[in-house]
Coordinates of C-alpha atoms in Angstrom, one line a residue:
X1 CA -5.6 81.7 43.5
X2 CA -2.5 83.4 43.5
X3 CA -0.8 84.4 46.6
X4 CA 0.0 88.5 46.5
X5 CA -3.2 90.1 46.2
X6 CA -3.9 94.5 45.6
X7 CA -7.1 95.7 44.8
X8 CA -6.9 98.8 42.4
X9 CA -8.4 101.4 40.8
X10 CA -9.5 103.9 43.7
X11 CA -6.5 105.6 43.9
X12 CA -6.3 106.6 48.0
X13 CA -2.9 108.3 47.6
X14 CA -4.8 110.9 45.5
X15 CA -7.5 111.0 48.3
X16 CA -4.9 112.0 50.3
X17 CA -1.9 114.3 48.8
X18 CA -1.7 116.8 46.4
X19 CA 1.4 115.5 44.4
X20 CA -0.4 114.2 41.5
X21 CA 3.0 111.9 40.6
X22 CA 2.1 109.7 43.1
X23 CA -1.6 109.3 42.1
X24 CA -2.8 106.0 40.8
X25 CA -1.2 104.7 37.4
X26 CA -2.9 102.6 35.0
X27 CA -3.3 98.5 36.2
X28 CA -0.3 97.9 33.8
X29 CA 2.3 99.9 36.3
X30 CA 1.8 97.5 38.7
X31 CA 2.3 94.2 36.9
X32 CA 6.1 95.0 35.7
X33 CA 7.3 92.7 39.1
X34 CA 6.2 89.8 41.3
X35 CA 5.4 91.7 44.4
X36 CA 1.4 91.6 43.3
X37 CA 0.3 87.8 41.5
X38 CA -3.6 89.3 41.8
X39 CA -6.2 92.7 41.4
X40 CA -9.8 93.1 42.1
X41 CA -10.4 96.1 40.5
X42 CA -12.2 98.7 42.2
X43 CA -15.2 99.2 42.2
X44 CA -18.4 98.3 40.6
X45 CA -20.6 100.9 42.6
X46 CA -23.6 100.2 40.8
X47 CA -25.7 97.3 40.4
X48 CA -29.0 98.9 37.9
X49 CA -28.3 102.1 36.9
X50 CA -30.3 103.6 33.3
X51 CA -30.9 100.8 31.1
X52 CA -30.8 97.9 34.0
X53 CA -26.8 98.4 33.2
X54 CA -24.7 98.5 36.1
X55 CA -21.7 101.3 36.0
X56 CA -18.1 101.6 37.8
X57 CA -15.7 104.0 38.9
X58 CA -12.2 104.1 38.9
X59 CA -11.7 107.2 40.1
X60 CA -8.5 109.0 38.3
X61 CA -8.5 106.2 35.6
X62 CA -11.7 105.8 34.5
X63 CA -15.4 107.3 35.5
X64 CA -18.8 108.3 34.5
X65 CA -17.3 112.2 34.8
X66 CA -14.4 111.8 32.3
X67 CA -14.9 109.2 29.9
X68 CA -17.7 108.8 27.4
X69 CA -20.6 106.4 28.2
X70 CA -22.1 103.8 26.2
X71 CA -25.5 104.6 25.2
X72 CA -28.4 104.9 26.8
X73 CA -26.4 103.8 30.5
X74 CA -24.2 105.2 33.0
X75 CA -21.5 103.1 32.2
X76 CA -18.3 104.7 31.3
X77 CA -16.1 103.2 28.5
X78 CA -13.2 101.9 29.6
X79 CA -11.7 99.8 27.1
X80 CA -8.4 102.0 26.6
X81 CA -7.6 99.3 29.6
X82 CA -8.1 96.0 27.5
X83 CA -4.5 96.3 26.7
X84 CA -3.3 96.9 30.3
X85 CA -5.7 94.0 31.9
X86 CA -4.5 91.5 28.9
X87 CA -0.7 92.5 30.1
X88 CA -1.2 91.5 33.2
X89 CA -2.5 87.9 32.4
X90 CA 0.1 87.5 29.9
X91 CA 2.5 88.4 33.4
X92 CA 0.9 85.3 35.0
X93 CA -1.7 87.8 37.3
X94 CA -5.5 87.4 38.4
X95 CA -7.6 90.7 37.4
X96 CA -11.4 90.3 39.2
X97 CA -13.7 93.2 39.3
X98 CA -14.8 94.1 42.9
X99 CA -18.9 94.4 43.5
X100 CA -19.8 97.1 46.0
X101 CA -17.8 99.7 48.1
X102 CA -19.0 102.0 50.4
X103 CA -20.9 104.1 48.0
X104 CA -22.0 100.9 46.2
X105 CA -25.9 100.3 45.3
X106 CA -25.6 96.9 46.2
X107 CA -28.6 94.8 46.8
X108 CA -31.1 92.4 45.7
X109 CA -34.9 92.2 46.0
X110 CA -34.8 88.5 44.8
X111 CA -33.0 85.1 44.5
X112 CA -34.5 85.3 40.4
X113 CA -32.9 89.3 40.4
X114 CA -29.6 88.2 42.2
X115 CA -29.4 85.3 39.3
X116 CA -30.2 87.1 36.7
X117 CA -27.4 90.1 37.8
X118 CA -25.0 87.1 37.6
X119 CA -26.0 86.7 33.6
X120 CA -25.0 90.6 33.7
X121 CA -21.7 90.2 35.1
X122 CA -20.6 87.2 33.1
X123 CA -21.5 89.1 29.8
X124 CA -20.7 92.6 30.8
X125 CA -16.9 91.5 32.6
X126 CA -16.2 87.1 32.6
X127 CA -16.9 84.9 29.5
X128 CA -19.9 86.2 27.8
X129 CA -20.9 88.8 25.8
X130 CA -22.2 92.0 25.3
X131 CA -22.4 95.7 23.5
X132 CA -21.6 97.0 26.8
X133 CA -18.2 95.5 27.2
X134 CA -16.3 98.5 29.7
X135 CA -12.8 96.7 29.4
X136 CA -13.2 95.5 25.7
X137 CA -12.1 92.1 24.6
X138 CA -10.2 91.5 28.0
X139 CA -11.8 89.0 29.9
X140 CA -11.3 88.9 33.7
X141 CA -11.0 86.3 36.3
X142 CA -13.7 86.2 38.9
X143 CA -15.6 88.8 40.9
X144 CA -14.7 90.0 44.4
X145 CA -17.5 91.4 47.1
X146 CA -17.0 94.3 49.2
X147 CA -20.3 94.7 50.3
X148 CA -20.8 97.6 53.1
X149 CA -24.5 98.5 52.8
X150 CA -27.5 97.4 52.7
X151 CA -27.0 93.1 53.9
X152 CA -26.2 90.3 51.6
X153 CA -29.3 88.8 51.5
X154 CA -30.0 87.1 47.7
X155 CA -26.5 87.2 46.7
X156 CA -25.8 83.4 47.7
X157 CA -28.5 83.4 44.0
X158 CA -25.6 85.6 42.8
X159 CA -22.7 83.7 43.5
X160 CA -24.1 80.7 42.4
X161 CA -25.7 82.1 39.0
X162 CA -21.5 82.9 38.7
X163 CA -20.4 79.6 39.3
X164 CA -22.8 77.6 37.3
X165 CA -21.5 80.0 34.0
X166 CA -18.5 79.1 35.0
X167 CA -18.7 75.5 34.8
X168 CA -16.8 73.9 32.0
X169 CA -15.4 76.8 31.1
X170 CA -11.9 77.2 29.3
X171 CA -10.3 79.1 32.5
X172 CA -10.4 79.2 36.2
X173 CA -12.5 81.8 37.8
X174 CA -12.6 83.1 41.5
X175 CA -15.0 84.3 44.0
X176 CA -13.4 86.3 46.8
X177 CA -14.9 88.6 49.6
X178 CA -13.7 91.7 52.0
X179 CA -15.3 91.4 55.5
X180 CA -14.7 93.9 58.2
X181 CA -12.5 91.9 61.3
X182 CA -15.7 92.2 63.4
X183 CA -17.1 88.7 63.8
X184 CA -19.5 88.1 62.3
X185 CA -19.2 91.1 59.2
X186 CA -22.3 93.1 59.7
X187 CA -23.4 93.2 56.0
X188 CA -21.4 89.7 54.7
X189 CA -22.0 87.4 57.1
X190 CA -25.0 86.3 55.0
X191 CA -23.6 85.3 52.2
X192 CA -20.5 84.3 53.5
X193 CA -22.2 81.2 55.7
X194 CA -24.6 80.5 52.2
X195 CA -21.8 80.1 49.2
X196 CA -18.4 78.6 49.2
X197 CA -15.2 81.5 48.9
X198 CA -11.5 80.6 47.6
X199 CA -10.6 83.3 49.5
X200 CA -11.5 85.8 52.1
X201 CA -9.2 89.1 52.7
X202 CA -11.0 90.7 55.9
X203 CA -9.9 94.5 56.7
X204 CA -8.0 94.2 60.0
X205 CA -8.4 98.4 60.6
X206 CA -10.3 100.9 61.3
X207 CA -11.6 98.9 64.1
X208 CA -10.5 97.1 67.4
X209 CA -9.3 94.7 65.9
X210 CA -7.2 95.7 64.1
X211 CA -3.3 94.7 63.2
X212 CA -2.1 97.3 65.3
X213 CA -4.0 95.4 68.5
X214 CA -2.6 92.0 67.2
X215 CA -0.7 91.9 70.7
X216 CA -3.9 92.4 72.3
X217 CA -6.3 89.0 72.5
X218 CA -8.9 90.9 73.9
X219 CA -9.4 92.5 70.3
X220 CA -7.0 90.5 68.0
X221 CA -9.5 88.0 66.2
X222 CA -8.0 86.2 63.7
X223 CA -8.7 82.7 65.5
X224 CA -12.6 83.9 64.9
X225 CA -12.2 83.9 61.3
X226 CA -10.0 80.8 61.3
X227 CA -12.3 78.7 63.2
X228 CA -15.1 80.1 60.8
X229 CA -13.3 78.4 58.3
X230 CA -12.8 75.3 59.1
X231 CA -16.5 75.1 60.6
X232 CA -18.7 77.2 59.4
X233 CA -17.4 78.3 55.6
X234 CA -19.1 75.9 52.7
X235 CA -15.8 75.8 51.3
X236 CA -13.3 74.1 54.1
X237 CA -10.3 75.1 52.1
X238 CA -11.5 78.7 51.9
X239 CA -8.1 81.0 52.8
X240 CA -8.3 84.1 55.6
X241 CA -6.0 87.0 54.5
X242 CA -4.8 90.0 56.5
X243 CA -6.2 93.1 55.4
X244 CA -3.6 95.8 56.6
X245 CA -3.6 99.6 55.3
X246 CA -0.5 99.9 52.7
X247 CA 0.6 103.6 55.1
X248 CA -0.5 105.7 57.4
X249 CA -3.1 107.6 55.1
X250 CA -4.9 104.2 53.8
X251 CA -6.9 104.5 56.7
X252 CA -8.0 106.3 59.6
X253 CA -6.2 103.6 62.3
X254 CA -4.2 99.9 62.0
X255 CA -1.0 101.2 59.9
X256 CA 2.0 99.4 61.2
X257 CA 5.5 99.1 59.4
X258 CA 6.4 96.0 56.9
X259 CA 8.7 94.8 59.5
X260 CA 5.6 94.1 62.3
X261 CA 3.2 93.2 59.7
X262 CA 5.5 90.8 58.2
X263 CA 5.8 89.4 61.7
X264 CA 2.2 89.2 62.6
X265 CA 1.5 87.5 59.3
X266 CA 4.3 85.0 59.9
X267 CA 3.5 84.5 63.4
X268 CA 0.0 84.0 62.3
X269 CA 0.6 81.5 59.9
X270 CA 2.4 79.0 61.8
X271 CA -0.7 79.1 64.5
X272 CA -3.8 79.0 61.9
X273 CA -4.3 76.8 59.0
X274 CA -6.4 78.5 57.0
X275 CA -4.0 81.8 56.5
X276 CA -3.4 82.8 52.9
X277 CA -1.4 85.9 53.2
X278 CA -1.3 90.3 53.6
X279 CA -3.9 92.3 51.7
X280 CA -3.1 95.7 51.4
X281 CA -4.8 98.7 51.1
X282 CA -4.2 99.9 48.1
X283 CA -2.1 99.5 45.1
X284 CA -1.2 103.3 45.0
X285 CA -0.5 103.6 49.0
X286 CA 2.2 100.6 48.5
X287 CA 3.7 102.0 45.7
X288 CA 4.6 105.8 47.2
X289 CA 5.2 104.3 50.7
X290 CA 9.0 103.1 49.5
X291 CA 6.9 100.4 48.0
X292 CA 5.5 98.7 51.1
X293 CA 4.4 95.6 48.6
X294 CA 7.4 94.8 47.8
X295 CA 8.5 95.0 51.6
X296 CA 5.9 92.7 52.9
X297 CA 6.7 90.2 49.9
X298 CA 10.3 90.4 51.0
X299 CA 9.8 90.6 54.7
X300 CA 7.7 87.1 54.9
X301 CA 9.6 84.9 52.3
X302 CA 12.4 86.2 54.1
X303 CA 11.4 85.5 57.7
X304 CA 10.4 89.0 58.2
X305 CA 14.4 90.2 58.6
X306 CA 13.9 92.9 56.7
X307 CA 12.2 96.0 56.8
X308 CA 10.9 99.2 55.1
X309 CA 12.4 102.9 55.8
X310 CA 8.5 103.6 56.5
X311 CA 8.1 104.3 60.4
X312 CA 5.1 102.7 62.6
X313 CA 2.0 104.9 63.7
X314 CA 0.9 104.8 67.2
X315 CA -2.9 106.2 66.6
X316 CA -4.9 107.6 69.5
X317 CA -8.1 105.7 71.0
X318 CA -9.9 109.2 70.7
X319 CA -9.2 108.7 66.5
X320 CA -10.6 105.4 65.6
X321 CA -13.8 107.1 64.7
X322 CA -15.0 103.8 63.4
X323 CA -14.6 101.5 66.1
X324 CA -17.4 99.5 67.4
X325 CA -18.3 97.7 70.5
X326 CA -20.3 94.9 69.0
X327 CA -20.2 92.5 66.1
X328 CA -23.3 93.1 64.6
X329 CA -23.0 96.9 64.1
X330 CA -22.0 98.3 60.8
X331 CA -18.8 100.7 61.0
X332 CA -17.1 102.2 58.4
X333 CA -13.8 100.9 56.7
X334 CA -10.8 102.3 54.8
X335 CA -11.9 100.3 51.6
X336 CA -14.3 103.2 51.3
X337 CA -15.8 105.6 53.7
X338 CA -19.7 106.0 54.2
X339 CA -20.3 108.6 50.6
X340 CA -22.5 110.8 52.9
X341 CA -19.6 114.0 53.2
X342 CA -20.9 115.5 55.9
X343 CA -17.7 116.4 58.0
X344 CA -17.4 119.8 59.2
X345 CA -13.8 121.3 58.2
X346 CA -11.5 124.2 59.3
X347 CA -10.6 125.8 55.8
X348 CA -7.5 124.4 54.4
X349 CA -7.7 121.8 57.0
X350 CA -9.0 117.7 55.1
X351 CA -8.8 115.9 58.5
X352 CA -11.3 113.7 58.0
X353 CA -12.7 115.0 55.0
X354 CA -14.3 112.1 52.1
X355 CA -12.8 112.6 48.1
X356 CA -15.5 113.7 45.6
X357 CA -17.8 111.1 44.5
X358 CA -19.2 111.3 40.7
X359 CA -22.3 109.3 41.4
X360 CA -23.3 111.0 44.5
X361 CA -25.7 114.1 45.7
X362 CA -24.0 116.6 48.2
X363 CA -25.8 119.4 50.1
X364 CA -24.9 123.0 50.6
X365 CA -22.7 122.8 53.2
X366 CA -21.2 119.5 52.2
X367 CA -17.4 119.5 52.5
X368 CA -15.0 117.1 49.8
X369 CA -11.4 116.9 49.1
X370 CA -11.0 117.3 45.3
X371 CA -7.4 117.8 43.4
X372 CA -5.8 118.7 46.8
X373 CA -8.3 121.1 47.8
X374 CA -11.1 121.7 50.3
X375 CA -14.1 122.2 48.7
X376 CA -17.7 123.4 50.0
X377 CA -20.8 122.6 48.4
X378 CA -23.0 125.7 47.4
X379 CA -26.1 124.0 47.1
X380 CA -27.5 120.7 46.3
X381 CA -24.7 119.2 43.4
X382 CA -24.8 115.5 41.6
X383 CA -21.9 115.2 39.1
X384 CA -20.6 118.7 39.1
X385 CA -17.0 118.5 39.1
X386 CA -15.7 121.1 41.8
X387 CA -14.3 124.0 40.6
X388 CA -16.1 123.4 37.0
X389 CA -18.2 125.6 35.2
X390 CA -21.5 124.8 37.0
X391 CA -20.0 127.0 39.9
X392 CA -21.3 124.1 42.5
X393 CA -18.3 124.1 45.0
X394 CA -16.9 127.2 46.7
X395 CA -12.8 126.6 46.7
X396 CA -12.0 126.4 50.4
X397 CA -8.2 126.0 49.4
X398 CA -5.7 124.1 49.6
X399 CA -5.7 121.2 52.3
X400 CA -3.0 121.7 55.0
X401 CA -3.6 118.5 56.8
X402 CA -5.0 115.4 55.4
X403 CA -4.8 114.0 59.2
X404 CA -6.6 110.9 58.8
X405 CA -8.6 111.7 55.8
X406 CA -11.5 109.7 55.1
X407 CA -10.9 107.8 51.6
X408 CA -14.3 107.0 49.8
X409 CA -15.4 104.3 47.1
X410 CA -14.4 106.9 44.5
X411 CA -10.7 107.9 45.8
X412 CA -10.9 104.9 48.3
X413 CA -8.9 102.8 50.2
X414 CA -7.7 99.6 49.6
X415 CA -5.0 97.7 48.0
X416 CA -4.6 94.0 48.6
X417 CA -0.7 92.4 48.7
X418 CA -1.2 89.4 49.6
X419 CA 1.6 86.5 50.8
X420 CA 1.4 83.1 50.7
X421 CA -0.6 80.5 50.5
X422 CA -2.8 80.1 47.5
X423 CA -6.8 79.3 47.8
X424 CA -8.4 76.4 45.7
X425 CA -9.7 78.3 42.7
X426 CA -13.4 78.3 41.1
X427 CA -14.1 75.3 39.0

């Protein structure tokens, strides 16, 4: 597996700002350098939608909303990106489509459902076939799981229904996973113990243990997830990556500059093992931070003596709203905020306010961010873009503060740049 990792396609600078310039690009904007080798793309948010198909949103890119559908599902026809995913293997790079996400209908009801899903996947995304084919002829590498709902139980069926396919076939695949730093991950922890990984990137924010506390070995618990790998994981060569937010507005708490994470990553490295790099979040964050990717790549091959222009953020106990006091309780995560956007705004003012989500149903009342804009659900809404002509969403106006702005599975979160040390691939 390569070693610099970003997931894409949820665009969380758009979540955040107004300047559309900035928003997300298409996959092949990010594959003109070396500071990325990898992409889970982000996310498949539904396992069984109409049809028994599953569906996925890439927010500004591609969605059920804008783009056509193939027949008779709720999958939206993506293959414009064909071109874009082929030009990134051509470059050398790892494209994997990442299961789940905080709005994600994931789960099983059966070790025979969770295999047969894994048929789904390998004809629908991998090396089989199908008429419902979102990216076309391109063929990616391996499936990532972000699972944050819901438990894990059944997907080892899953995993394994992946990895017998890809047996004997003519390329490498890769199975990778996004914990929360919690030990053990409230929802993963299942699946995580059942299958063997090549790599893990846990999400070292939003919670107490996050980068920001890496001085702190009260909450810093990297040597948790290390030791889980050397005793514990099915595969002992499995690699543990830092999960770090790509700027300030990736996440609600954990941003520190390239210069510290760099140092925290390099420092980390020469104590544990099983380190494999940085994983930011996301692709789009990096990229109009003064391109905190390239930093970090810099920064660690380097010996972290450089830095980026981009200043650290000392956030306030009183603002990690999803910190949690044990390991076993869920919390929320900057990959994607809970979908339910209930949050209670001051016109104009986003603080803490979730993107619109397609796929989901909002009640009068509801608050969203959408184009830069506060907007208040009327009444109850699925689908019903704000400010179309259904007349669903009253325009609260333009946001003033996006003060730790929630990102959600649809405008989410999380962009992985990883450094260093490769993980042994799927056979």
């Amino acid at each position: 597996m390569r070693s610099r990792i970003s997931y894409w396609g949820q665009n969380s600078y758009g979540a955040t700002h107004s300047d559309t310039a900035n928003w997300q690009k298409t996959l092949s904007t990010y594959c003109q350098d070396d500071s990325i080798d990898a992409f889970p793309v982000a996310f498949l948010n539904v396992f069984f939608g109409p049809g028994g198909v599953p569906s996925i949103d890439l927010a500004n890119i591609c969605s059920t909303t804008n783009d056509p559908l193939f027949p008779g599902t709720n999958m939206p026809d993506c293959s414009f990106l064909a071109s874009d995913i082929q030009f990134c293997q051509s470059k050398g790079k790892i494209v994997t489509i990442s299961l789940g996400g905080a709005t994600g209908a994931a789960s099983f009801t059966s070790d025979d459902q969770a295999s047969a899903f894994g048929d789904t996947i390998w004809n629908t995304f991998l090396g089989g076939t199908s008429s419902v084919r979102p990216f076309g002829s391109a063929v990616l590498d391996g499936i990532d799981l972000d699972i944050e709902g819901g438990g894990t139980t059944h997907f080892a069926a899953f995993v394994n229904r992946i990895r017998t396919l890809a047996n004997g076939a003519s390329k490498q695949y890769y199975v990778t996973a996004a914990p929360q730093c919690p030990f053990p991950d409230a929802y993963m922890s299942t699946v995580l113990n059942a299958v063997g990984f090549d790599a893990v990137y846990v999400q070292f924010y939003n919670n107490y243990c996050e980068v920001s506390n890496a001085g702190n070995a009260n909450d810093w618990d990297f040597e948790s997830w290390d030791n889980w790998a050397k005793t514990q994981a099915i595969n002992k060569n499995v690699k543990i990556y830092i999960g770090a937010p790509a700027s300030s507005t990736a996440a609600n708490s954990g941003y520190v500059d390239a210069s510290t994470l760099a140092n925290i990553a390099l420092q980390t490295r020469s104590q544990y093992s099983s380190f494999g790099g940085v994983m930011l979040w996301d692709a789009s964050q990096a990229y109009a931070n003064n391109r905190f990717d390239a930093a970090i790549k810099n920064a660690i091959r380097q010996g972290a003596v450089t830095s980026t222009s981009s200043k650290p953020v000392t956030v306030p106990t009183s603002s990690r709203s999803s910190t949690i006091s044990t390991t076993t309780t869920p919390t929320s995560t900057s990959h994607s905020s809970t979908a339910t956007p209930t949050t209670t705004a001051t016109s104009g003012n986003c603080a803490g306010v979730a993107a619109w989500v397609a796929n989901v149903a909002y009640v009068g009342g509801d608050t969203v961010i959408y184009n830069g804009h506060l907007w208040t659900a009327k009444w109850w809404s699925y689908g019903d873009v704000p400010g179309g002509s259904a007349g669903d969403w009253t325009d609260s106006g333009a946001c003033t503060s996006f003060a730790a702005a929630k990102p959600t599975a649809h405008s989410a979160a999380m962009s992985a740049s990883v450094a260093s040390i490769p993980p042994t691939p799927v056979a």
